[in-house]
């Protein structure tokens, strides 16, 4: 194929989407947008304001009113991008356990999705972008030039998350992480609006037995 200008990367939690998307964007000189950070930012905003995550109307309104910005890293501390919520750098706060545990709930609301999807499309329309998420190939950029759907067993994904967290000094047990991964899979795949699912024209890659380098090499082979 000729060089794809828009690349959609979808898949479940901890399937390696961010690692692949980031490396791919680096290689191609494209913008990397991890759309999960936007759902996380809305969730963080709700938790901080004491809004019950089960209150759909309040969450829909919140997603419309907060200003979320995702830009290239502003600090060299291992981050993939810098995330601003109403002007405040919340890059690390959106990775906290409370956000992890709650984020699938606001992500299931039509109003929240609509507000964030519009912002994502505006960025996608400019091209030269690698966008990662759950519904990029199916809903956000249905005309993306290349669509990849990454998968891996829940056990392998939990193992990767566990290693990542241990490296970051957090002590969540493997069993807790596996339970969290399974719970999020269930909510993300079972929701009525934009469920997690490969687009009909996506290339599905099972990465259970592949490391990050092998995945990148495989996808670069599809791009060149
Ligand atoms: O990729 P992540 O784990 O940071 O995503 C966090 C949550 O956001 C995930 O559980 C579901 C939601 N999400 C979504 O519904 N649609 C997207 N395009 C990206 C993320």
Coordinates of N, CA and C and ligand atoms in Angstrom, one line a residue:
X1 N 0.8 -1.2 0.0 CA 0.0 0.0 0.0 C 0.9 1.3 0.0
X2 N 0.3 2.4 -0.5 CA 1.1 3.6 -0.3 C 1.1 4.0 1.2
X3 N 2.0 4.9 1.5 CA 2.2 5.2 3.0 C 0.9 5.7 3.6
X4 N 0.4 5.0 4.6 CA -0.9 5.4 5.3 C -0.7 6.7 6.0
X5 N -1.7 7.6 5.8 CA -1.6 8.9 6.5 C -2.3 8.8 7.9
X6 N -3.3 7.9 8.0 CA -4.0 7.7 9.3 C -3.9 6.3 9.6
X7 N -3.5 6.0 10.9 CA -3.3 4.6 11.3 C -4.1 4.5 12.6
X8 N -5.0 3.5 12.6 CA -5.9 3.3 13.8 C -5.4 2.0 14.5
X9 N -5.2 2.1 15.8 CA -4.7 0.9 16.5 C -5.7 0.7 17.7
X10 N -6.4 -0.4 17.7 CA -7.3 -0.7 18.7 C -7.0 -2.0 19.4
X11 N -7.6 -2.2 20.6 CA -7.3 -3.5 21.3 C -7.7 -3.3 22.8
X12 N -7.7 -4.4 23.5 CA -8.1 -4.3 24.9 C -7.0 -3.7 25.8
X13 N -7.3 -3.5 27.1 CA -6.3 -2.9 28.0 C -5.0 -3.8 28.0
X14 N -3.9 -3.0 28.0 CA -2.6 -3.6 28.1 C -2.3 -4.6 27.0
X15 N -2.8 -4.4 25.8 CA -2.5 -5.2 24.7 C -1.2 -4.8 23.9
X16 N -0.7 -3.6 24.4 CA 0.5 -3.1 23.7 C 0.2 -2.0 22.7
X17 N -1.0 -1.5 22.7 CA -1.4 -0.4 21.7 C -0.5 0.8 21.9
X18 N -0.3 1.3 23.1 CA 0.4 2.5 23.3 C 1.8 2.4 22.9
X19 N 2.5 1.2 23.3 CA 3.9 1.0 22.9 C 4.0 1.0 21.4
X20 N 3.1 0.3 20.7 CA 3.2 0.2 19.3 C 2.9 1.5 18.6
X21 N 1.9 2.2 19.0 CA 1.5 3.4 18.4 C 2.5 4.5 18.6
X22 N 3.1 4.5 19.8 CA 4.2 5.5 20.0 C 5.4 5.3 19.2
X23 N 5.8 4.0 19.1 CA 7.0 3.7 18.3 C 6.8 3.9 16.8
X24 N 5.6 3.6 16.4 CA 5.2 3.8 15.0 C 5.2 5.3 14.6
X25 N 4.6 6.1 15.5 CA 4.5 7.5 15.2 C 6.0 8.1 15.2
X26 N 6.8 7.6 16.1 CA 8.2 8.1 16.1 C 8.9 7.8 14.8
X27 N 8.7 6.5 14.3 CA 9.4 6.1 13.1 C 8.9 6.9 11.9
X28 N 7.6 7.2 11.9 CA 7.0 7.9 10.7 C 7.0 9.4 10.8
X29 N 7.3 9.9 12.0 CA 7.3 11.3 12.2 C 5.8 11.8 12.3
X30 N 4.9 11.0 12.8 CA 3.5 11.3 12.9 C 3.2 11.7 14.3
X31 N 2.0 12.3 14.5 CA 1.5 12.6 15.8 C 1.0 11.3 16.4
X32 N 1.2 11.1 17.7 CA 0.7 9.9 18.4 C -0.4 10.4 19.3
X33 N -1.6 9.9 19.2 CA -2.7 10.3 20.1 C -3.3 9.0 20.7
X34 N -3.1 8.9 22.0 CA -3.6 7.8 22.8 C -5.0 8.3 23.4
X35 N -6.1 7.9 22.8 CA -7.4 8.4 23.1 C -7.9 8.0 24.5
X36 N -7.3 6.9 25.0 CA -7.6 6.5 26.4 C -7.4 7.6 27.4
X37 N -6.4 8.4 27.2 CA -6.1 9.5 28.2 C -7.2 10.5 28.3
X38 N -8.0 10.6 27.2 CA -9.1 11.6 27.3 C -10.2 11.0 28.2
X39 N -10.5 9.7 28.0 CA -11.5 9.1 28.9 C -11.0 9.1 30.4
X40 N -9.7 8.9 30.5 CA -9.2 9.0 31.9 C -9.3 10.4 32.5
X41 N -9.0 11.4 31.7 CA -9.1 12.8 32.2 C -10.5 13.2 32.6
X42 N -11.5 12.7 31.9 CA -12.9 13.0 32.3 C -13.2 12.3 33.6
X43 N -12.7 11.0 33.7 CA -13.0 10.3 34.9 C -12.3 11.0 36.1
X44 N -11.1 11.4 35.9 CA -10.3 12.1 37.0 C -11.1 13.4 37.4
X45 N -11.6 14.1 36.4 CA -12.3 15.4 36.7 C -13.6 15.0 37.6
X46 N -14.3 14.0 37.2 CA -15.5 13.6 38.0 C -15.1 13.2 39.4
X47 N -14.1 12.4 39.6 CA -13.6 11.9 40.9 C -13.3 13.1 41.8
X48 N -12.5 14.1 41.2 CA -12.1 15.2 41.9 C -13.3 16.1 42.4
X49 N -14.3 16.2 41.5 CA -15.5 17.0 41.9 C -16.5 16.3 42.7
X50 N -16.2 15.0 43.0 CA -17.2 14.2 43.8 C -18.4 13.9 43.1
X51 N -18.3 13.8 41.7 CA -19.5 13.4 40.9 C -19.5 11.9 40.9
X52 N -20.7 11.3 41.1 CA -20.8 9.9 41.1 C -20.7 9.4 39.7
X53 N -19.8 8.4 39.5 CA -19.5 7.9 38.1 C -20.7 7.3 37.5
X54 N -21.7 6.9 38.3 CA -22.9 6.3 37.8 C -23.9 7.3 37.3
X55 N -23.6 8.6 37.5 CA -24.5 9.7 37.1 C -24.2 10.1 35.7
X56 N -24.9 9.4 34.8 CA -24.6 9.6 33.3 C -24.8 11.0 32.9
X57 N -25.9 11.6 33.3 CA -26.2 13.0 32.8 C -25.1 14.0 33.2
X58 N -24.6 13.8 34.5 CA -23.6 14.7 35.0 C -22.3 14.4 34.2
X59 N -22.0 13.2 33.9 CA -20.7 12.9 33.2 C -20.8 13.4 31.8
X60 N -21.9 13.3 31.2 CA -22.1 13.8 29.8 C -21.8 15.3 29.8
X61 N -22.4 16.0 30.7 CA -22.2 17.4 30.8 C -20.7 17.8 31.1
X62 N -20.1 17.0 32.0 CA -18.7 17.3 32.4 C -17.8 17.1 31.1
X63 N -18.1 16.0 30.3 CA -17.2 15.8 29.2 C -17.3 16.9 28.2
X64 N -18.5 17.6 28.1 CA -18.7 18.7 27.2 C -18.0 19.9 27.7
X65 N -17.8 20.1 29.0 CA -17.3 21.3 29.6 C -15.8 21.4 29.9
X66 N -15.2 20.2 30.1 CA -13.8 20.2 30.5 C -13.0 20.4 29.2
X67 N -11.8 21.0 29.4 CA -10.9 21.2 28.3 C -9.7 20.3 28.5
X68 N -9.6 19.3 27.5 CA -8.5 18.3 27.6 C -7.6 18.6 26.4
X69 N -6.3 18.7 26.7 CA -5.3 18.9 25.7 C -4.3 17.7 25.8
X70 N -3.9 17.2 24.6 CA -2.9 16.2 24.6 C -1.8 16.7 23.7
X71 N -0.6 16.8 24.3 CA 0.5 17.4 23.5 C 1.8 16.5 23.6
X72 N 2.8 16.8 22.8 CA 4.0 16.1 23.0 C 4.6 16.3 24.4
X73 N 5.4 15.3 24.9 CA 5.9 15.4 26.2 C 6.5 16.8 26.6
X74 N 6.2 17.3 27.7 CA 6.7 18.6 28.1 C 7.8 18.4 29.2
X75 N 7.9 17.2 29.7 CA 8.9 16.8 30.7 C 9.4 15.5 30.4
X76 N 10.7 15.3 30.5 CA 11.3 14.0 30.2 C 11.3 13.1 31.4
X77 N 10.2 12.5 31.7 CA 10.1 11.6 32.9 C 9.4 10.3 32.5
X78 N 9.6 9.9 31.2 CA 9.1 8.6 30.8 C 7.7 8.7 30.2
X79 N 7.1 9.9 30.2 CA 5.7 10.0 29.7 C 5.7 9.9 28.2
X80 N 4.6 9.4 27.6 CA 4.4 9.4 26.1 C 3.9 10.7 25.5
X81 N 3.2 11.4 26.4 CA 2.6 12.7 26.0 C 2.3 13.4 27.3
X82 N 2.0 14.7 27.1 CA 1.5 15.4 28.3 C 0.0 15.7 28.2
X83 N -0.7 15.4 29.3 CA -2.2 15.6 29.2 C -2.6 16.7 30.2
X84 N -3.3 17.7 29.6 CA -3.8 18.8 30.4 C -5.3 18.7 30.6
X85 N -5.7 18.9 31.9 CA -7.1 19.0 32.2 C -7.4 20.4 32.7
X86 N -8.1 21.2 31.9 CA -8.4 22.6 32.2 C -7.1 23.3 32.6
X87 N -6.1 23.0 31.8 CA -4.8 23.7 32.0 C -3.8 23.1 32.9
X88 N -4.2 22.1 33.7 CA -3.3 21.5 34.7 C -2.7 20.2 34.1
X89 N -1.5 20.0 34.3 CA -0.8 18.8 33.9 C -1.2 17.6 34.8
X90 N -2.0 16.7 34.2 CA -2.5 15.6 35.0 C -2.0 14.2 34.4
X91 N -0.9 14.3 33.7 CA -0.3 13.1 33.0 C -0.2 11.9 33.9
X92 N 0.2 12.1 35.1 CA 0.4 10.9 36.0 C -0.8 10.6 36.9
X93 N -1.6 11.7 37.2 CA -2.8 11.5 38.0 C -3.8 10.6 37.3
X94 N -3.9 10.7 36.0 CA -4.9 9.9 35.2 C -4.5 8.4 35.2
X95 N -3.3 8.0 35.7 CA -2.9 6.6 35.8 C -3.1 6.0 37.1
X96 N -3.7 6.8 38.1 CA -3.8 6.3 39.4 C -4.9 5.2 39.5
X97 N -4.8 4.3 40.5 CA -5.7 3.2 40.6 C -7.2 3.5 40.6
X98 N -7.6 4.6 41.2 CA -9.0 5.0 41.2 C -9.5 5.3 39.8
X99 N -8.7 5.9 39.0 CA -9.1 6.2 37.6 C -9.1 4.9 36.8
X100 N -8.1 4.1 37.0 CA -8.1 2.7 36.4 C -9.3 1.9 36.6
X101 N -9.7 1.9 37.9 CA -10.9 1.1 38.3 C -12.2 1.7 37.7
X102 N -12.3 3.0 37.6 CA -13.5 3.7 37.3 C -13.7 4.0 35.8
X103 N -12.6 4.1 35.0 CA -12.7 4.7 33.7 C -13.7 4.0 32.7
X104 N -13.9 2.7 32.9 CA -14.8 2.1 31.9 C -16.2 2.5 32.1
X105 N -16.6 3.1 33.2 CA -18.0 3.5 33.4 C -18.3 4.7 32.6
X106 N -17.6 5.9 32.7 CA -17.9 7.0 31.9 C -17.7 6.7 30.4
X107 N -16.8 5.7 30.1 CA -16.5 5.4 28.7 C -17.7 4.7 28.0
X108 N -18.7 4.3 28.9 CA -19.9 3.6 28.3 C -21.0 4.6 28.0
X109 N -20.8 5.9 28.3 CA -21.9 6.8 28.1 C -21.8 7.5 26.7
X110 N -23.0 7.5 26.1 CA -23.0 8.0 24.7 C -22.6 9.5 24.6
X111 N -23.0 10.3 25.6 CA -22.7 11.7 25.6 C -21.2 12.0 25.8
X112 N -20.6 11.2 26.7 CA -19.1 11.3 26.9 C -18.4 10.9 25.6
X113 N -18.8 9.8 25.0 CA -18.2 9.4 23.8 C -18.3 10.4 22.7
X114 N -19.5 10.9 22.5 CA -19.7 11.9 21.5 C -18.8 13.1 21.6
X115 N -18.7 13.6 22.8 CA -17.8 14.8 23.1 C -16.4 14.5 22.7
X116 N -15.9 13.3 23.2 CA -14.5 13.0 22.9 C -14.2 12.6 21.5
X117 N -15.2 11.9 20.9 CA -15.0 11.4 19.5 C -14.9 12.6 18.6
X118 N -15.6 13.7 18.8 CA -15.6 14.9 18.0 C -14.1 15.5 18.0
X119 N -13.6 15.6 19.2 CA -12.2 16.1 19.3 C -11.2 15.2 18.6
X120 N -11.4 13.9 18.8 CA -10.5 13.0 18.1 C -10.5 13.1 16.6
X121 N -11.7 13.2 16.1 CA -11.9 13.3 14.6 C -11.2 14.5 14.1
X122 N -11.4 15.6 14.8 CA -10.7 16.9 14.4 C -9.2 16.7 14.2
X123 N -8.6 16.0 15.2 CA -7.2 15.7 15.1 C -6.9 14.8 14.0
X124 N -7.7 13.8 13.8 CA -7.5 12.8 12.7 C -7.6 13.3 11.3
X125 N -8.5 14.3 11.2 CA -8.7 14.9 9.8 C -7.4 15.5 9.3
X126 N -6.5 16.0 10.2 CA -5.3 16.6 9.8 C -4.3 15.6 9.2
X127 N -4.5 14.3 9.4 CA -3.6 13.3 8.8 C -2.3 13.1 9.6
X128 N -1.4 12.3 9.1 CA -0.1 12.0 9.7 C -0.3 11.7 11.2
X129 N -1.2 10.8 11.5 CA -1.5 10.5 12.9 C -1.6 9.0 13.1
X130 N -1.1 8.6 14.3 CA -1.4 7.2 14.8 C -2.3 7.4 16.0
X131 N -3.5 6.9 15.9 CA -4.4 7.0 17.0 C -4.7 5.7 17.6
X132 N -4.6 5.6 18.9 CA -4.8 4.3 19.6 C -6.1 4.4 20.5
X133 N -6.8 3.3 20.6 CA -8.0 3.3 21.5 C -8.8 2.0 21.4
X134 N -10.1 2.1 21.5 CA -10.9 0.9 21.5 C -11.8 0.9 20.2
X135 N -12.1 2.2 19.7 CA -13.1 2.3 18.6 C -12.6 3.2 17.5
X136 N -11.3 3.2 17.4 CA -10.8 4.2 16.4 C -11.1 3.7 15.0
X137 N -10.8 2.4 14.7 CA -11.1 1.8 13.4 C -12.6 1.7 13.1
X138 N -13.4 1.5 14.1 CA -14.8 1.3 13.9 C -15.7 2.6 13.9
X139 N -15.3 3.6 14.7 CA -16.2 4.7 14.9 C -15.4 6.1 14.6
X140 N -14.3 6.2 15.2 CA -13.6 7.6 15.2 C -13.1 7.8 13.8
X141 N -12.3 6.9 13.2 CA -11.7 7.1 11.9 C -12.1 5.8 11.0
X142 N -13.3 5.7 10.7 CA -13.7 4.5 9.9 C -13.0 4.4 8.5
X143 N -12.5 5.6 8.1 CA -11.7 5.6 6.8 C -10.2 5.6 7.0
X144 N -9.8 5.2 8.1 CA -8.3 5.2 8.4 C -7.6 4.3 7.3
X145 N -6.4 4.7 6.9 CA -5.7 4.0 5.8 C -5.2 2.6 6.3
X146 N -4.9 2.5 7.5 CA -4.4 1.2 8.1 C -5.1 1.0 9.4
X147 N -5.6 -0.2 9.6 CA -6.3 -0.5 10.9 C -5.6 -1.7 11.5
X148 N -5.1 -1.6 12.7 CA -4.5 -2.7 13.4 C -5.4 -3.0 14.7
X149 N -5.6 -4.3 14.9 CA -6.3 -4.6 16.2 C -5.4 -5.6 16.9
X150 N -4.9 -5.1 18.1 CA -3.9 -5.9 18.8 C -4.7 -6.7 19.9
X151 N -4.3 -7.9 20.1 CA -4.9 -8.7 21.1 C -3.8 -9.5 21.8
X152 N -4.1 -10.0 23.0 CA -3.2 -11.0 23.7 C -4.1 -11.6 24.8
X153 N -3.7 -12.7 25.4 CA -4.5 -13.3 26.4 C -4.6 -12.4 27.6
X154 N -5.7 -12.5 28.4 CA -5.8 -11.7 29.6 C -4.6 -11.9 30.5
X155 N -4.2 -13.1 30.7 CA -3.1 -13.4 31.6 C -1.8 -12.7 31.1
X156 N -1.5 -12.7 29.8 CA -0.3 -12.1 29.3 C -0.4 -10.6 29.5
X157 N -1.6 -10.0 29.3 CA -1.7 -8.6 29.4 C -1.6 -8.2 30.9
X158 N -2.1 -9.0 31.8 CA -2.0 -8.7 33.2 C -0.5 -8.8 33.6
X159 N 0.2 -9.8 33.1 CA 1.6 -9.9 33.4 C 2.4 -8.7 32.9
X160 N 2.1 -8.1 31.8 CA 2.8 -6.9 31.3 C 2.5 -5.7 32.2
X161 N 1.2 -5.6 32.5 CA 0.8 -4.5 33.4 C 1.5 -4.6 34.8
X162 N 1.6 -5.8 35.3 CA 2.2 -6.1 36.6 C 3.7 -5.7 36.5
X163 N 4.4 -6.1 35.4 CA 5.8 -5.7 35.3 C 6.0 -4.2 35.2
X164 N 5.1 -3.5 34.5 CA 5.1 -2.1 34.3 C 4.9 -1.4 35.6
X165 N 4.0 -1.9 36.4 CA 3.6 -1.2 37.7 C 4.8 -1.4 38.7
X166 N 5.3 -2.7 38.7 CA 6.4 -3.0 39.6 C 7.6 -2.0 39.3
X167 N 7.9 -1.8 38.0 CA 8.9 -0.9 37.6 C 8.6 0.5 38.1
X168 N 7.4 0.9 38.2 CA 7.0 2.2 38.6 C 6.8 2.3 40.2
X169 N 7.2 1.2 40.9 CA 7.2 1.2 42.3 C 5.9 0.9 43.0
X170 N 4.9 0.4 42.1 CA 3.6 0.1 42.7 C 3.5 -1.4 43.0
X171 N 2.7 -1.7 44.0 CA 2.7 -3.1 44.5 C 1.5 -3.9 44.3
X172 N 0.6 -3.5 43.4 CA -0.6 -4.2 43.1 C -0.2 -5.7 42.8
X173 N -1.0 -6.7 43.3 CA -0.7 -8.1 43.0 C -1.1 -8.4 41.6
X174 N -0.5 -9.5 41.1 CA -0.8 -10.0 39.7 C -2.3 -10.3 39.7
X175 N -2.8 -11.0 40.7 CA -4.2 -11.4 40.7 C -5.2 -10.2 40.7
X176 N -4.8 -9.1 41.4 CA -5.7 -7.9 41.4 C -5.7 -7.3 40.0
X177 N -4.5 -7.3 39.4 CA -4.4 -6.7 38.0 C -5.2 -7.5 37.0
X178 N -5.0 -8.9 37.1 CA -5.8 -9.7 36.2 C -7.3 -9.5 36.3
X179 N -7.7 -9.4 37.6 CA -9.2 -9.2 37.8 C -9.6 -7.9 37.2
X180 N -8.8 -6.8 37.3 CA -9.1 -5.5 36.8 C -9.1 -5.6 35.3
X181 N -8.2 -6.3 34.7 CA -8.1 -6.4 33.2 C -9.4 -7.1 32.7
X182 N -9.8 -8.1 33.4 CA -11.0 -8.9 33.0 C -12.2 -8.1 33.1
X183 N -12.3 -7.3 34.2 CA -13.5 -6.5 34.4 C -13.6 -5.4 33.4
X184 N -12.5 -4.8 33.0 CA -12.5 -3.7 32.0 C -12.8 -4.3 30.6
X185 N -12.3 -5.5 30.3 CA -12.6 -6.2 29.0 C -14.1 -6.3 28.9
X186 N -14.7 -6.8 30.0 CA -16.1 -7.1 30.0 C -16.9 -5.8 29.7
X187 N -16.6 -4.8 30.4 CA -17.4 -3.5 30.3 C -17.1 -2.9 28.9
X188 N -15.8 -2.9 28.5 CA -15.4 -2.3 27.2 C -16.1 -3.0 26.0
X189 N -16.1 -4.4 26.1 CA -16.7 -5.2 25.0 C -18.2 -5.2 25.0
X190 N -18.7 -5.1 26.2 CA -20.2 -5.3 26.4 C -21.0 -4.1 26.3
X191 N -20.4 -2.9 26.2 CA -21.2 -1.7 26.2 C -22.0 -1.5 24.9
X192 N -23.1 -0.8 25.0 CA -23.9 -0.7 23.8 C -23.3 0.3 22.7
X193 N -22.6 1.3 23.2 CA -22.1 2.4 22.3 C -20.6 2.1 22.1
X194 N -20.3 2.0 20.8 CA -18.9 1.8 20.4 C -18.1 0.8 21.2
X195 N -18.6 -0.5 21.2 CA -17.9 -1.5 22.0 C -16.6 -1.8 21.4
X196 N -15.7 -2.4 22.2 CA -14.4 -2.8 21.7 C -14.6 -4.0 20.8
X197 N -14.1 -3.8 19.6 CA -14.3 -4.8 18.5 C -13.4 -4.5 17.3
X198 N -12.9 -5.5 16.6 CA -12.1 -5.2 15.5 C -12.9 -4.7 14.3
X199 N -12.5 -3.7 13.6 CA -13.2 -3.3 12.4 C -13.1 -4.4 11.4
X200 N -14.1 -4.5 10.5 CA -14.2 -5.6 9.5 C -12.9 -5.6 8.6
X201 N -12.3 -4.4 8.4 CA -11.1 -4.3 7.6 C -9.8 -4.2 8.4
X202 N -9.9 -4.5 9.7 CA -8.6 -4.4 10.5 C -7.8 -5.6 10.4
X203 N -6.5 -5.4 10.5 CA -5.5 -6.6 10.6 C -5.4 -6.9 12.1
X204 N -5.8 -8.2 12.4 CA -5.8 -8.6 13.8 C -4.5 -9.3 14.1
X205 N -3.8 -8.8 15.2 CA -2.5 -9.4 15.5 C -2.6 -9.9 17.0
X206 N -2.4 -11.2 17.2 CA -2.3 -11.7 18.5 C -0.9 -11.7 19.0
X207 N -0.7 -10.8 20.0 CA 0.7 -10.6 20.5 C 1.1 -11.4 21.7
X208 N 0.3 -12.4 22.1 CA 0.6 -13.1 23.3 C 2.0 -13.6 23.3
X209 N 2.5 -14.1 22.1 CA 3.8 -14.7 22.0 C 4.8 -13.7 21.4
X210 N 4.5 -12.5 21.3 CA 5.4 -11.5 20.6 C 5.8 -10.4 21.5
X211 N 7.1 -10.0 21.4 CA 7.5 -8.8 22.2 C 7.3 -7.6 21.4
X212 N 7.5 -6.4 22.1 CA 7.1 -5.2 21.4 C 7.9 -4.9 20.1
X213 N 9.2 -5.4 20.1 CA 10.0 -5.2 18.9 C 9.4 -6.0 17.7
X214 N 9.0 -7.2 18.0 CA 8.5 -8.1 16.9 C 7.2 -7.5 16.4
X215 N 6.3 -6.9 17.3 CA 5.1 -6.3 16.8 C 5.4 -5.1 15.9
X216 N 6.3 -4.3 16.4 CA 6.7 -3.1 15.6 C 7.2 -3.5 14.2
X217 N 8.1 -4.5 14.2 CA 8.7 -4.9 12.9 C 7.6 -5.4 12.0
X218 N 6.7 -6.2 12.5 CA 5.6 -6.7 11.7 C 4.7 -5.6 11.1
X219 N 4.4 -4.6 11.9 CA 3.5 -3.5 11.5 C 4.3 -2.6 10.5
X220 N 5.6 -2.4 10.8 CA 6.4 -1.6 9.8 C 6.4 -2.2 8.5
X221 N 6.4 -3.6 8.5 CA 6.3 -4.3 7.2 C 5.0 -4.0 6.4
X222 N 4.0 -3.7 7.1 CA 2.7 -3.4 6.5 C 2.7 -1.9 6.0
X223 N 3.5 -1.1 6.6 CA 3.5 0.3 6.3 C 4.3 0.7 5.1
X224 N 5.5 0.0 5.0 CA 6.5 0.4 3.9 C 6.0 0.0 2.5
Ligands
LIG1 O1 -6.3 2.6 26.8 P1 -6.6 2.9 28.2 O2 -6.5 1.7 29.1 O3 -5.8 4.0 28.8 O4 -8.1 3.3 28.2 C1 -8.8 3.6 29.4 C2 -10.3 3.4 29.2 O5 -10.9 4.3 28.2 C3 -10.7 2.0 28.7 O6 -11.0 1.1 29.7 C4 -11.9 2.2 27.8 C5 -11.8 3.7 27.4 N1 -11.6 4.0 26.0 C6 -12.6 3.9 25.2 O7 -13.7 3.6 25.6 N2 -12.4 4.3 23.9 C7 -11.2 4.7 23.4 N3 -11.1 5.0 22.1 C8 -10.1 4.7 24.3 C9 -10.3 4.3 25.6

